Coordinates of C-alpha atoms in Angstrom, one line a residue:
Chain A
Q1 CA -101.1 -159.4 124.9
S2 CA -99.2 -162.6 125.5
V3 CA -100.6 -165.2 127.9
L4 CA -97.0 -166.1 129.0
T5 CA -95.4 -163.4 131.1
Q6 CA -91.6 -162.9 131.4
P7 CA -89.6 -160.2 133.3
P8 CA -88.6 -157.5 130.8
S9 CA -85.0 -157.7 131.8
V10 CA -82.4 -159.5 133.8
S11 CA -78.7 -158.8 134.2
G12 CA -75.6 -160.4 135.6
A13 CA -71.8 -160.2 135.6
P14 CA -69.7 -162.5 133.5
G15 CA -69.6 -165.9 135.1
Q16 CA -72.7 -165.5 137.2
R17 CA -76.0 -167.4 137.0
V18 CA -79.2 -165.8 135.8
T19 CA -82.7 -167.2 135.6
I20 CA -85.6 -166.1 133.5
S21 CA -89.1 -167.0 134.5
C22 CA -92.1 -167.7 132.2
A23 CA -95.5 -167.5 134.0
G24 CA -98.5 -169.1 132.4
S25 CA -101.9 -170.5 133.5
S26 CA -104.1 -173.5 133.6
S27 CA -104.8 -173.3 129.9
N28 CA -101.2 -173.5 128.8
I29 CA -98.2 -174.5 131.0
G30 CA -100.4 -175.6 133.8
A31 CA -102.4 -177.8 131.5
G32 CA -99.2 -179.9 131.0
Y33 CA -98.0 -178.5 127.7
D34 CA -94.3 -178.4 127.1
V35 CA -92.3 -175.2 127.0
H36 CA -89.6 -174.2 124.6
W37 CA -87.0 -171.4 124.8
Y38 CA -85.5 -169.2 122.0
Q39 CA -82.5 -166.9 122.0
Q40 CA -82.6 -163.9 119.7
L41 CA -79.4 -162.0 119.1
P42 CA -79.7 -158.4 117.9
G43 CA -80.8 -158.2 114.3
T44 CA -81.1 -162.0 113.8
A45 CA -83.8 -164.6 113.7
P46 CA -84.7 -166.5 116.9
K47 CA -82.8 -169.7 117.6
L48 CA -84.2 -172.8 119.4
L49 CA -82.4 -173.0 122.7
I50 CA -84.4 -175.5 124.8
Y51 CA -87.2 -177.8 123.7
G52 CA -89.6 -180.0 125.6
N53 CA -88.9 -178.1 128.9
S54 CA -85.3 -179.2 129.4
N55 CA -83.8 -180.6 126.2
R56 CA -80.9 -178.9 124.3
P57 CA -80.6 -179.2 120.5
S58 CA -77.3 -180.2 119.2
G59 CA -74.7 -177.4 119.5
V60 CA -76.4 -175.5 122.4
P61 CA -73.9 -175.3 125.4
D62 CA -74.9 -177.0 128.6
R63 CA -74.7 -173.6 130.3
F64 CA -78.3 -173.3 129.3
S65 CA -80.9 -175.4 131.1
G66 CA -84.7 -175.4 131.4
S67 CA -87.2 -176.6 133.9
K68 CA -91.0 -176.5 134.4
S69 CA -93.2 -176.7 137.5
G70 CA -96.9 -176.1 137.8
T71 CA -98.0 -173.1 135.8
S72 CA -94.5 -171.7 135.1
A73 CA -91.1 -172.5 133.5
S74 CA -87.6 -171.2 133.9
L75 CA -84.5 -170.8 131.8
A76 CA -81.1 -170.7 133.6
I77 CA -77.9 -169.5 132.2
T78 CA -74.8 -170.4 134.2
G79 CA -71.3 -169.1 133.6
L80 CA -72.8 -166.0 131.9
Q81 CA -70.8 -164.8 128.9
A82 CA -70.8 -161.6 126.9
E83 CA -72.2 -163.5 123.9
D84 CA -75.3 -164.4 125.9
E85 CA -76.5 -160.9 125.7
A86 CA -79.7 -161.3 123.8
D87 CA -83.5 -161.5 124.0
Y88 CA -85.0 -164.7 125.3
Y89 CA -88.5 -166.0 124.6
C90 CA -90.5 -168.9 126.1
Q91 CA -93.1 -170.6 123.9
S92 CA -95.9 -173.1 124.6
Y93 CA -99.5 -173.9 123.5
D94 CA -102.7 -172.4 124.8
S95 CA -106.0 -174.2 124.5
S96 CA -108.1 -171.1 125.2
L97 CA -107.2 -169.4 122.0
S98 CA -108.8 -171.8 119.6
G99 CA -105.7 -173.8 120.0
S100 CA -102.6 -171.8 119.1
D101 CA -98.9 -171.6 119.9
V102 CA -98.0 -168.7 122.1
F103 CA -94.8 -166.8 122.9
G104 CA -93.8 -165.2 126.1
T105 CA -93.3 -161.4 126.4
G106 CA -89.6 -161.7 126.1
T107 CA -86.6 -161.0 128.4
K108 CA -83.6 -158.9 127.6
V109 CA -80.4 -160.4 129.2
T110 CA -77.7 -157.8 129.8
V111 CA -74.1 -158.9 130.7
L112 CA -72.7 -156.2 133.0
Chain B
Q1 CA -79.0 -179.2 106.4
V2 CA -82.4 -177.5 105.9
Q3 CA -82.4 -173.8 105.1
L4 CA -85.3 -171.4 104.7
V5 CA -84.7 -168.4 102.5
Q6 CA -87.3 -165.6 102.5
S7 CA -88.1 -162.9 99.9
G8 CA -86.9 -159.4 100.2
A9 CA -88.2 -156.3 102.0
E10 CA -91.5 -154.8 101.0
V11 CA -93.0 -151.3 101.3
K12 CA -96.8 -151.2 101.0
K13 CA -99.5 -148.6 101.4
P14 CA -102.4 -149.0 103.9
G15 CA -105.1 -151.2 102.4
A16 CA -102.7 -153.1 100.1
S17 CA -101.7 -156.7 100.3
V18 CA -98.3 -158.4 100.7
K19 CA -97.1 -161.9 99.9
V20 CA -93.9 -163.2 101.5
S21 CA -92.2 -166.3 100.3
C22 CA -90.1 -168.9 102.2
K23 CA -88.1 -171.3 100.0
A24 CA -86.8 -174.5 101.6
S25 CA -83.7 -176.4 100.6
G26 CA -81.9 -179.4 101.9
D27 CA -84.7 -181.7 102.9
T28 CA -88.1 -183.1 101.8
F29 CA -90.3 -180.1 102.1
S30 CA -93.6 -182.0 102.1
T31 CA -92.7 -183.8 105.3
Y32 CA -92.9 -180.9 107.7
D33 CA -95.0 -178.0 108.7
I34 CA -94.3 -174.3 108.5
I35 CA -95.2 -171.5 110.9
W36 CA -95.2 -167.8 110.4
V37 CA -94.2 -165.4 113.2
R38 CA -94.0 -161.6 113.1
Q39 CA -92.1 -159.1 115.2
A40 CA -93.1 -155.4 115.2
P41 CA -90.2 -153.0 115.7
G42 CA -88.9 -153.2 119.3
Q43 CA -91.6 -155.7 120.2
G44 CA -91.9 -159.4 120.9
L45 CA -92.7 -162.4 118.8
E46 CA -96.3 -163.0 117.6
W47 CA -97.4 -166.4 116.3
M48 CA -99.5 -165.9 113.1
G49 CA -100.4 -169.4 112.0
W50 CA -99.3 -172.8 110.8
I51 CA -99.6 -174.7 107.5
S52 CA -98.9 -178.3 106.7
A53 CA -96.7 -178.7 103.6
Y54 CA -98.1 -182.3 103.4
N55 CA -101.8 -181.6 103.0
G56 CA -102.2 -177.8 103.2
N57 CA -104.1 -177.8 106.4
T58 CA -103.9 -174.4 108.2
N59 CA -104.5 -172.8 111.6
Y60 CA -104.5 -169.0 111.8
A61 CA -104.3 -166.7 114.8
Q62 CA -107.7 -165.4 115.7
K63 CA -106.8 -161.8 115.3
L64 CA -105.6 -162.4 111.7
Q65 CA -108.5 -164.6 110.6
G66 CA -110.0 -163.2 107.3
R67 CA -106.8 -161.2 106.5
V68 CA -104.1 -163.9 106.2
T69 CA -103.7 -166.8 103.9
M70 CA -100.9 -169.4 104.1
T71 CA -100.1 -171.7 101.2
T72 CA -97.4 -174.0 100.0
D73 CA -96.1 -175.1 96.6
T74 CA -94.4 -178.5 97.0
S75 CA -93.1 -178.4 93.4
T76 CA -90.8 -175.5 94.4
S77 CA -90.5 -176.2 98.1
T78 CA -91.9 -172.8 98.9
A79 CA -94.3 -171.5 101.5
Y80 CA -96.2 -168.3 101.2
M81 CA -97.9 -165.9 103.6
E82 CA -100.3 -163.3 102.2
L83 CA -101.6 -160.5 104.4
R84 CA -104.4 -158.3 103.1
S85 CA -105.9 -154.9 104.1
L86 CA -102.6 -153.8 105.5
R87 CA -102.5 -151.3 108.4
S88 CA -99.6 -149.4 109.9
D89 CA -99.5 -151.8 112.8
D90 CA -98.7 -154.7 110.4
T91 CA -95.3 -153.1 110.0
A92 CA -93.0 -155.8 111.2
V93 CA -90.3 -158.4 110.4
Y94 CA -92.0 -161.6 109.2
Y95 CA -90.4 -164.9 109.8
C96 CA -91.1 -168.4 108.6
A97 CA -89.9 -171.4 110.6
R98 CA -90.0 -175.2 110.4
V99 CA -92.0 -177.1 112.9
Y100 CA -89.9 -179.6 114.8
T101 CA -91.7 -182.7 116.0
Y102 CA -89.9 -184.2 119.0
G103 CA -92.7 -186.4 120.4
Y104 CA -96.3 -187.5 120.2
S105 CA -97.6 -187.3 123.7
F106 CA -100.3 -184.9 125.0
S107 CA -97.7 -182.5 126.3
T108 CA -95.9 -182.2 123.0
V109 CA -95.9 -178.7 121.6
N110 CA -94.7 -177.5 118.2
A111 CA -91.1 -176.3 118.4
F112 CA -89.5 -174.2 115.7
D113 CA -86.0 -175.3 114.8
I114 CA -85.1 -173.8 111.5
W115 CA -85.9 -170.1 110.8
G116 CA -85.8 -167.9 107.7
Q117 CA -83.8 -164.7 107.8
G118 CA -86.9 -162.6 108.1
T119 CA -88.6 -160.2 105.7
M120 CA -89.2 -156.5 106.7
V121 CA -92.7 -155.3 105.7
T122 CA -93.3 -151.6 106.1
V123 CA -96.8 -150.2 105.8
S124 CA -96.8 -146.5 105.2
S125 CA -98.7 -143.9 103.2

């Protein structure tokens, strides 16, 4: 069981804005640790999408943005496109598990 | 551009061991850390552990302690993950990834910027 909880699925029409939440606790996000986000297209390895809560690696469109507040974080996708249909995972660090990196439960984004 | 290329798919019987390799190219291997992540069919990502290619230090997930060993060979720029006493629930795609260090403050958390293509390990009698 992951300590970071995400909604199983979100959906939106092309061009719309969707957000994905990542709920943690005082031993991970709430402790001040950064959050990263990954996109996993079907049958492929994950890709780093957002690092350090809100930073985009080179090549990631600015349609993707991240934020963090308190014990949770969010990923927003604006101007949703068909190619954004994928699984998305948040990731942070948890001090209660003998110190380990942890992934969220994952969210499937469907473009209607 | 750094690339990580993993070894091919494996089929193992329960109780056996598997060793997956992850060969790096395009950068100085000993300057970064490698993590291993697995993904069971239809499931999410599970962090397995971390190894420093610089000094071999490791940190394993608690649930895998005693069954997993991560090593590196800097002469061939290759990282290895060995999992022993395999069970059916170890059936998964296993990924290696490079740790990306973007800062050095308290809040800095390992990010994983370069991933291998994945290795399918099937455990079945």
